[in-house]
Amino acid sequence: MCGIVGYSGEQQASEILLDGLERLEYRGYDSAGIAVISPEGELQIRKTKGRLKVLKSLTDNGRVFNGSTGIGHTRWATHGEPSDVNSHPHLGDRNTIAVVHNGIIENYAEIKEYLISKGKVFSSETDTEVIAQLMEYYYEKERDLMASVYKTISNIKGAYALGILCRDYPDVLIAARKDAPLLLGYSDKGHFIASDVTALLKYTREVSYMDDGEVAFIRKDRIEVFDEFGAPVEKEHHYIDWDVSAAEKQGYPHFMFKEIMEQPEAARSTIVPRISSGRIAFENFSLSDEYLKSINKIVIVACGSSYHVGMVGKYTLERLIKMPISVSLASEFRYADPLIDENALIIAISQSGETLDTMEAIREAKRHGSKILSIVNVKGSSIVRESDEVIYTLAGPEIAVATTKAYSTQLIVLNMFGIYLAELLGTIEKEEYIQLIAELRALPDKMSAVLEDTERIKLYASRYFNQESIFYIGRNIDYALGLEGGLKLKEISYIHSESYAAGELKHGTISLIDNGTLVMAVGTYGKLLEKTISNILEVKTRGADVIALTTDSHREAMEKAADMVITVPEAPVILLPSLGIIPLQLFAYYVALMRGCDIDKPRNLAKSVTVE
Ligand code: AGP
């Protein structure tokens, strides 16, 4: 969603801010702005609705501003429409304090009313403006910057990551955090803040993660961090090993296509370090065998595509560990008064590690005494820090809003954990265990083989990219795959889609099938193939065109029923979704491409959803 970058150092700030914001564009935004303090102590601000290129041209690529301390922001509107005036940074009405903010201030209306009664004049509809006005109000009364920051954050309720400038301190950038990600970056040429590490990769790999309640004072030569009571804090420094080029397109037309193509490598990076001497092992894994043997329930909580991984996991993990697995949308789980206790293990799945709904679901589970195992792609993210244990997906940075390689690596990690647990609980035969390890090792090459057949998928996309609605049907793991296939299509092509358990279609949705309606029938699970074929015949009888997805050995059977067939190599059933998802991602990609959609930045969507 919104993005923050800040800098205080020896270089011109504005170019660094614009560059950092450009690297955050993928998160989704509708307006952007920067503020830089001039050496004379003037707060120079430009902000505008629309894309970053508008801001760049308004500032002559940042050259209009002289100054080496500044803040920048990309806004995804919550309070107040996308407009120049609602864009960040926001100023107090005396132009003394400037603020950029990610998050939501819940009590902004009452603070605004109070400040108006004190004579403050507001210019925007945003919740953020109250932070700038309130801090300025305290600062003007007491002339104590640190005290004003602490007084302000103690009076605001809600979630915030803040970057703050005060015109009386031209070399100081202030940061504060509660329930919204913010990290500090260290380099010889200056220091940084950012909401997302990708903004800083070009300048530094040395970072520390701010914790809730902390306030940081950032200068060219040092960063000082204080806890919620104002006591100094020593921050642990982390080294980010992501490659800068991993966050660049490298000649690919879109990040999404690049990330689809990177899946075999991402899978290899995720699998190989976790297999040692023919057994699965997770480094420094703190969930003891004794604890894992004591659990009697697993609940997977996640949102969007991560939830769809959980849907696959329900089928694959139940098969492996013979224990009931429930999957819950994080946004529902937190208000459902869940029936869990210390014997339930909660698996939270999140690419970004910042999804607020998932975070709140974790907090709810912890209140019930359950332990949290998270599966996350971004190191040091908020969900990681609130979990008892994490297994990272090693997919590298994922920039396209529509997830592909993160989804695939989440699936792999979840299955590997299932196999690990099955061995521990004695619910898997030794031969099957050995076979699954060998198949996991072979999986990246099979994924590469699927990626060789893009032309066929492109051809099918060219026949159907003008459809108004596309249906996905499947059973068991194939139903879960259809959910993800349908979401990919909706997200980037804006075509309506329905994903249905194939057997459920005749209970209502089949009324929507008409002449020429496209049905994508997912039938990779051999055991249920005949049942899925019956459902294909049902829709074909009603005029549907059917593209079927199955495995190589079932091509012939499918060709008798469907109009078009895509196949993937054979694999054990729990690994089939890792192959089956690839043609569905490619189909959505090509359809969106042929419709001329903005594939990497689909309308209204954000890469990490940090509001409820
Ligand atoms: C998937 O393409 C979407 N970007 C979205 O559904 C996403 O999976 C969801 O918002 C959850 O995000 P997370 O994995 O970062 O928690």
XYZ file of C-alpha atoms in Angstrom, residues 455-468 470 495 516-518 545-548 562-566 587 590-591 594-595:
33
model
C 3.094 -21.019 -26.855
C 0.109 -23.341 -26.441
C -1.174 -21.305 -23.506
C -0.654 -18.077 -25.432
C -2.693 -19.526 -28.303
C -5.588 -20.449 -25.996
C -5.408 -17.004 -24.367
C -5.660 -15.399 -27.823
C -8.925 -17.293 -28.429
C -10.565 -16.280 -25.160
C -9.151 -12.931 -23.994
C -12.420 -11.210 -24.850
C -14.581 -13.411 -22.594
C -16.777 -11.648 -20.069
C -14.441 -17.576 -17.152
C -12.378 -10.567 -16.310
C -19.223 -20.295 -25.779
C -18.662 -19.810 -22.034
C -15.086 -20.785 -21.244
C -15.801 -24.467 -24.409
C -13.445 -26.393 -22.137
C -9.718 -26.091 -21.643
C -8.597 -28.987 -19.450
C -12.369 -31.289 -23.524
C -11.804 -28.964 -26.480
C -8.234 -28.099 -25.569
C -5.789 -29.830 -23.228
C -2.729 -28.599 -21.344
C -3.040 -18.072 -19.028
C -1.401 -13.670 -21.567
C -5.082 -12.797 -21.333
C -3.840 -9.194 -24.881
C -6.357 -6.931 -23.149
